[in-house]
Coordinates of C-alpha atoms in Angstrom, one line a residue:
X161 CA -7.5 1.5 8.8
X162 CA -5.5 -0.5 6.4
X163 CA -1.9 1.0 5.0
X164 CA -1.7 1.2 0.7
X165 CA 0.4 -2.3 1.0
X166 CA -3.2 -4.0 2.9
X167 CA -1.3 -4.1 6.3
X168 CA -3.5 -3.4 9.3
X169 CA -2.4 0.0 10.9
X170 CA -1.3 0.2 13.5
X171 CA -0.9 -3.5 14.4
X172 CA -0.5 -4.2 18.1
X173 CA 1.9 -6.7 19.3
X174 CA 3.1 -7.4 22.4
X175 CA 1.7 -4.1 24.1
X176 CA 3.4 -1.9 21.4
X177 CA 2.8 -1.4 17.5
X178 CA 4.4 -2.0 14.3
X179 CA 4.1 -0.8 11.3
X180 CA 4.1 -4.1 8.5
X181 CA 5.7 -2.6 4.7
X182 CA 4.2 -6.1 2.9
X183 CA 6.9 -6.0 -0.2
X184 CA 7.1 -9.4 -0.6
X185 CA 5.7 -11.7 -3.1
X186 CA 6.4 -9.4 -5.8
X187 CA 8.6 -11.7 -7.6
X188 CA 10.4 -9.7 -10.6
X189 CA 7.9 -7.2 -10.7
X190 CA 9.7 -4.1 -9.8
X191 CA 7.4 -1.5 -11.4
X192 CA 4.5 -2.4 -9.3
X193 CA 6.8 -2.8 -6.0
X194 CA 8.0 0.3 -6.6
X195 CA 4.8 2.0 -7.0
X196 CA 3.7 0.2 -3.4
X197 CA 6.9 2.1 -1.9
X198 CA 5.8 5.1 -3.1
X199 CA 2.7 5.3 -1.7
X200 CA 3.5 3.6 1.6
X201 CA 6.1 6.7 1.9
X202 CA 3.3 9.0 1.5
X203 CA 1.1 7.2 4.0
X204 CA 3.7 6.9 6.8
X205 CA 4.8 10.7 6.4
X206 CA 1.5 11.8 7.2
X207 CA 1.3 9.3 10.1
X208 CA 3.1 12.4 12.3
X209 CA 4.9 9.8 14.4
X210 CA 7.6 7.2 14.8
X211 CA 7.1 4.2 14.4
X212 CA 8.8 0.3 14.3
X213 CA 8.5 -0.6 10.7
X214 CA 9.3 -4.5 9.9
X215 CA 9.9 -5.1 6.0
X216 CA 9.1 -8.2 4.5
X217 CA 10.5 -9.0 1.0
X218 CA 9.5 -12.8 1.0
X219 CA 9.6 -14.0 -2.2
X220 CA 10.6 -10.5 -4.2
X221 CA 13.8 -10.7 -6.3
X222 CA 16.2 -8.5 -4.6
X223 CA 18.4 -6.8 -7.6
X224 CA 21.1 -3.6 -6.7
X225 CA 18.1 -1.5 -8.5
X226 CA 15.9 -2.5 -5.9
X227 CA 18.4 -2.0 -3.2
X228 CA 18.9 1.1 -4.0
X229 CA 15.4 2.2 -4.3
X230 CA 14.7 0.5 -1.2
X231 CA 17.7 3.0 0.4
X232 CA 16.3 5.6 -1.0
X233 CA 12.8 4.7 0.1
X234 CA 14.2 4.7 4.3
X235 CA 16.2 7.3 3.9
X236 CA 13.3 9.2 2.7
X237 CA 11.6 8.1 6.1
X238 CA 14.1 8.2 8.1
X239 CA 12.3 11.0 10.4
X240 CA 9.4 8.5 10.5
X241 CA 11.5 5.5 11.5
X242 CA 12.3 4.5 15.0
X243 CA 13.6 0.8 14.4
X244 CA 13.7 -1.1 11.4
X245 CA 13.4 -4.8 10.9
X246 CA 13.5 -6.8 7.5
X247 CA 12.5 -10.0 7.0
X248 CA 12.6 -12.4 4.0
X249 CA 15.9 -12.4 3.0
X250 CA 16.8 -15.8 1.8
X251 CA 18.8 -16.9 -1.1
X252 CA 15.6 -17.1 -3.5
X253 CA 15.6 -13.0 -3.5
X254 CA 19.0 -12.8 -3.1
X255 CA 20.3 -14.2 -5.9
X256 CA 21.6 -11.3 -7.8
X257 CA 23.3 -9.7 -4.7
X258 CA 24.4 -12.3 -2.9
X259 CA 22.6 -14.5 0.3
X260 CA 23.8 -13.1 3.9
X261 CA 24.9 -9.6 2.2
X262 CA 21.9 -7.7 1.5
X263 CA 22.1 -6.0 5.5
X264 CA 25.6 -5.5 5.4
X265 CA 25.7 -3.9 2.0
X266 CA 22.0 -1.9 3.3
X267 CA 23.6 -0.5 6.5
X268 CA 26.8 0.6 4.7
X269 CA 25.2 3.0 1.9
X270 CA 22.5 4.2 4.3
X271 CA 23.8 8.0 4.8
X272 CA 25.6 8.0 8.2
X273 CA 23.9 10.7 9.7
X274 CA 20.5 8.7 10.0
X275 CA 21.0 5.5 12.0
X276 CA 18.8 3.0 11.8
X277 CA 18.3 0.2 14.3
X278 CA 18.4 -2.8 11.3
X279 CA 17.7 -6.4 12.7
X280 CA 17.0 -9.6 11.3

């Protein structure tokens, strides 16, 4: 079965599985990212389990609007989510936040009473 982002599911690794959210290469192009967060949601809320969901944002412009969304979007799972890992983060994409402060500024407005395990 393939997830709405193309993203084998589940995807074993290492004698477990991961869940891959494929939002990178999206460029500017926040309509059609946001779109692919949306239905990703819907797909992992009717998974009926947790899962380790690894985020990759590779070459997708990373603007507070998309941060937020993107907050929004885990938050949402946060039932769904047993560790988190987002990948991709490099000054390219973080241009309009700032390189090195996209986790720090992600784990601070992420409501306290869901934590996440976030990695890089």
């Amino acid at each position: 079965m393939k997830s709405p982002g193309g993203s084998i599911f589940p995807y074993y690794y290492k004698g477990g599985e991961i869940h891959c959210l494929k939002y990178g290469s999206h460029y500017s192009d926040t309509e059609k990212l946001f779109e692919l967060m949306k239905q990703e949601e819907e797909f992992i809320l009717h998974t009926n389990r947790r899962l380790k969901i690894w985020v990759d944002f590779y070459k997708t412009t990373i603007t507070e609007q998309v941060l937020q969304q993107f907050i929004a979007h885990i938050t949402n799972l946060h039932a769904r989510i047993d560790k988190l890992s987002i990948v991709g983060l490099t000054r390219f994409n973080m241009r309009k936040i700032g390189a090195g402060k996209a986790i720090w500024v992600i784990s601070l407005k992420m409501p306290k009473a869901n934590p996440l395990a976030l990695s890089r």
